[in-house]
Steps between C-alpha positions, in 0.01 A plus 500: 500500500610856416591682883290718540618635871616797395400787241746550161822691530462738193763524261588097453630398153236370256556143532502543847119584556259354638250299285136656542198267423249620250161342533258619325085502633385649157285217419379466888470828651518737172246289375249566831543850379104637402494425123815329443416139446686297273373183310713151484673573178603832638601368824736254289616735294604790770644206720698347189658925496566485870675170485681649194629796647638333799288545784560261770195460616106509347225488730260378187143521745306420814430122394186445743283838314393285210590271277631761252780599690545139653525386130737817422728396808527188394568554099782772598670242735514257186621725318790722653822423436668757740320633760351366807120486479309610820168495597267681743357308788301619798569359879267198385575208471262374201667823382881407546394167367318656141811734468786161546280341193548803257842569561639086493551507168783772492858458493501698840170537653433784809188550724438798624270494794402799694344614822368879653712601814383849565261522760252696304504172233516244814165656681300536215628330190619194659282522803831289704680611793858541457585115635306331236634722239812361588377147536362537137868620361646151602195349388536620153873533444521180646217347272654708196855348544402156520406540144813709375840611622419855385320694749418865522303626798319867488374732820228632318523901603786406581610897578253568751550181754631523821868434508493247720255297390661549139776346604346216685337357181811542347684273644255235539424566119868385423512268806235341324644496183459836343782581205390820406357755756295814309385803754271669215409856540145400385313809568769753396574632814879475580765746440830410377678591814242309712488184269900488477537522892156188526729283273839564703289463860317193399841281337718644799210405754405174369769177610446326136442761272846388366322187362255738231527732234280812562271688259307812487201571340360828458228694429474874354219650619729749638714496178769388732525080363816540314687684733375284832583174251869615507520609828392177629779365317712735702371342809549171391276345269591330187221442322261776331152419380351695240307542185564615118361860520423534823140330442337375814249552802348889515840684398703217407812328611863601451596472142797271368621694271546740720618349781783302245589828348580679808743233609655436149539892474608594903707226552697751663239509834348198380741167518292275361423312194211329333492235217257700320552543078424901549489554086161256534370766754325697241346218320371296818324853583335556127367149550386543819312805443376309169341207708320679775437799298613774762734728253827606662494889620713728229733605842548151650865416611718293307197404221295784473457662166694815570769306695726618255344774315631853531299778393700810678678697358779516759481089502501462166833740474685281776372133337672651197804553662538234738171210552592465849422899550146345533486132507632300778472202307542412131087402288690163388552392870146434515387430183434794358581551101452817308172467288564319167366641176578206285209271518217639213234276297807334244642336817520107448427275806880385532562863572213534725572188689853684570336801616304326740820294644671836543220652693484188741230279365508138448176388326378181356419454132142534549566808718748638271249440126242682711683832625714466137143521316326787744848694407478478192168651503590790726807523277204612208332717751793728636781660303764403789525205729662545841638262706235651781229396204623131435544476940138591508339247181715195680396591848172534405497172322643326813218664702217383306606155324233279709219795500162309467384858408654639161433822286500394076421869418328834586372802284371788667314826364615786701465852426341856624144351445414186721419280659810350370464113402743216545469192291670219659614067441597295766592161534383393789573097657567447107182639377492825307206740585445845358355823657405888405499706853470915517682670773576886637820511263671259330665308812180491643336336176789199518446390883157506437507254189719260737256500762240395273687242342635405873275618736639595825436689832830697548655823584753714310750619775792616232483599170862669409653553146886543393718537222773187439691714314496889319324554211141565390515028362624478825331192702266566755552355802152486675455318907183351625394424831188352576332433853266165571402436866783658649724319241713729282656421178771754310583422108703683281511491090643691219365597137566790282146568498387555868144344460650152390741535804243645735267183380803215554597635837114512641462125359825391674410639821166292442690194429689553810174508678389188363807327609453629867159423516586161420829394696523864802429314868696814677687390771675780808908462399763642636629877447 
């Protein structure tokens, strides 16, 4: 085990630092996030990234919820060849038990089991006094390691239990049989200086601690998860959990990219080291934000849109003098490539296939005929074809390949005089149907003809439009969400004609629906 007595000296040569663990909740807790769920494909295809990229760790799901993500668990612990493969498990036992069945199959197989320790979660979440909280720590670690050497035990709000206690369930967590100890910041409380000094306190305190590597997991309600993720690495802990844009609970969870930039970049104050391919950073975010259809903000760290851009004046002079004026860290680090120009409508599909393998994606040849042939038609459509374009046709494609719901075409009659009219085909379970709806505008006219050719009881929450790129053929990017009995779906699509986009992304949210109508059995998980 890495000794984690004492904080990092800074200043130790770079094959000298300490290794940090990267696991990565983004299909467990970023998925929880309102809106963000993933189907099975998607969950495959983000965990075959991860696994890519070199994270050491995927928590693929909370195997007891439903079969979905019991099925998704599973599948990913087939399939990875790197990483270890971790699932979510509650203090239960049936639960422990459902969690050691999805993760058997994997090369290395982790279950994470977790328990409240704050008295405000004891009294009334748990309803347990503090003894049988304890009692039900050995219970479960003990339970959980009979199945699998790889253990890792959570304090759920971790940040606001008494010390003393804390460190009491600690130790009989490892004495037990515990291998990884996580003290999660679940609500977004902590400051850094408060969650470096619980980390130091608890491995100092506790006889064992020596025998388990420690991890922090943080949330940014307070906009402070990054920065308490790397001070509890100060204090101790080796491990950080986090997610591929931050997604997760309410405000999120600290992002990885983040978190892996700051140490590959500060390795002056920060000493350590993760196995993470940074140059796939980029592309594991595009993806992400493809599948769960939450668009990265233009001003997000490390993968944002204007992560690079300079539009100042007084910028712009320095970057022409010097980059590192105004960039602390090169756009090829992390997978950023200057928009290419070269693609148009006489591109062949060997080139195309090239383009995609430079821009990270690995598709099949059924995968690759389809986005090759809906290129080619946007290639007729639009003078120019960005990379941004071709990112958002495959993404899309990925999205919505097992859609039981899909648009064949849409004309609408818009215009000063209404109502406006939208005349609309779907296929729909494989049968075609066909529908004329009027509407307060053109938008209006198109959700209306779906929801007489589907009919539904929902609620638009979001309707947002963008531009992919500049230029009046530029695609529009247009983002759905739809609300169904407290159930909240967000879809994304892109078109160069905004009606055909606005249409695509209201039918995938409505897909999404389907799906959670048919496998959701929400279950309370860990933060």
């Amino acid at each position: 085990m890495t000794d984690t007595s004492a904080a990092p000296v800074a200043g130790k040569p770079v094959s000298d630092r300490d290794r940090v663990i990267i696991f990565d909740t983004t299909l467990r807790d970023g998925e929880q996030c309102p809106g963000a769920s993933m189907t099975f494909e998607e969950k495959l295809e983000v965990a075959a990234l991860l696994d890519e990229m070199g994270v050491d760790v995927i928590e693929a799901g909370f195997p007891i919820a439903s079969i979905g993500d019991f099925e998704s668990v599973a599948e990913i612990a087939r399939r990875a060849k790197n990483a270890t493969i971790a699932g979510l498990s509650r203090a239960a036992l049936n639960d422990i038990d459902r969690c050691a069945e999805a993760v058997k199959h994997a090369k290395r197989g982790r279950i994470h089991t977790f328990l409240s320790t704050s008295p405000v979660h004891m009294k009334y979440k748990l309803q347990k006094q503090p003894h049988e909280v304890l009692e039900m720590v050995v219970a479960s670690v003990t339970r959980a390691r009979n199945h699998v050497e790889d253990v890792e035990w959570s304090a759920e709000d971790g940040t606001r239990t008494e010390i003393d206690f804390l460190c009491r369930c600690v130790e009989a967590a490892i004495k037990a049989g515990a291998t990884t100890i996580n003290i999660p910041d679940t609500v977004g409380y902590t400051t850094p200086a408060e969650y470096e000094a619980l980390f130091r306190t608890v491995i100092e305190r506790v006889p064992n601690s020596d025998k388990a590597v420690f991890s922090v997991h943080c949330h940014d309600d307070l906009g402070l998860a990054v920065a308490n993720s790397l001070a509890g690495l100060a204090g101790g802990a080796r491990q950080i959990e986090c997610t591929v844009n931050g997604i997760g609970e309410r405000a999120g969870n600290a992002a990885l990219e983040e978190v892996v930039m700051a140490i590959e970049t500060r390795s002056d104050v920060l000493p350590y080291r993760s196995g993470i391919n940074t140059r796939m950073l980029t592309r594991a975010s595009k993806l992400v934000s493809a599948v769960t259809s939450f668009p990265v903000q233009y001003n997000k760290a490390i993968v944002g849109r204007n992560a690079f851009a300079h539009e100042s004046g007084i910028h712009q002079d320095g970057m022409l003098k010097h980059t590192q004026t105004y960039e602390i860290m090169t756009p090829e680090s992390v997978g950023v490539s200057k928009t290419s120009l070269v693609m148009g409508k006489h591109s062949g599909r060997a080139a195309f296939r090239d383009k995609l393998k430079t821009m990270g994606y690995e598709l099949g040849e059924n995968a690759l005929n389809d986005a090759f042939t809906r290129f080619k038609d946007l290639a007729d459509r639009k003078k120019v074809v960005y990379d941004e374009d071709i990112e958002a046709l495959v993404d899309q494609g990925i999205a919505a390949a097992h859609d039981r719901i899909k648009l064949i075409s849409l004309s609408v009659i818009a215009g000063t005089r209404g109502p406006q009219r939208a005349t609309m085909k779907l296929e729909v379970d494989g049968q075609v149907k066909t529908e004329e709806a009027e509407g307060n505008g053109p938008v209006d006219a198109t959700f209306n003809a779906i929801k007489a050719l589907v009919p539904h009881q929902v609620k638009l929450d979001l309707y947002q439009v963008h531009a992919v790129t500049e230029g009046t053929d530029a695609q529009a990017e247009v983002s759905v969400r739809l609300e169904e009995n407290g159930k909240a779906v967000t879809a994304r699509s892109a078109d160069p004609d905004t009606l055909v986009a606005s249409a695509q992304a209201y039918i995938t949210a409505l897909n999404k629906l389907q799906m959670k109508r048919q496998t959701m059995n929400p279950q309370s998980a860990a933060g």
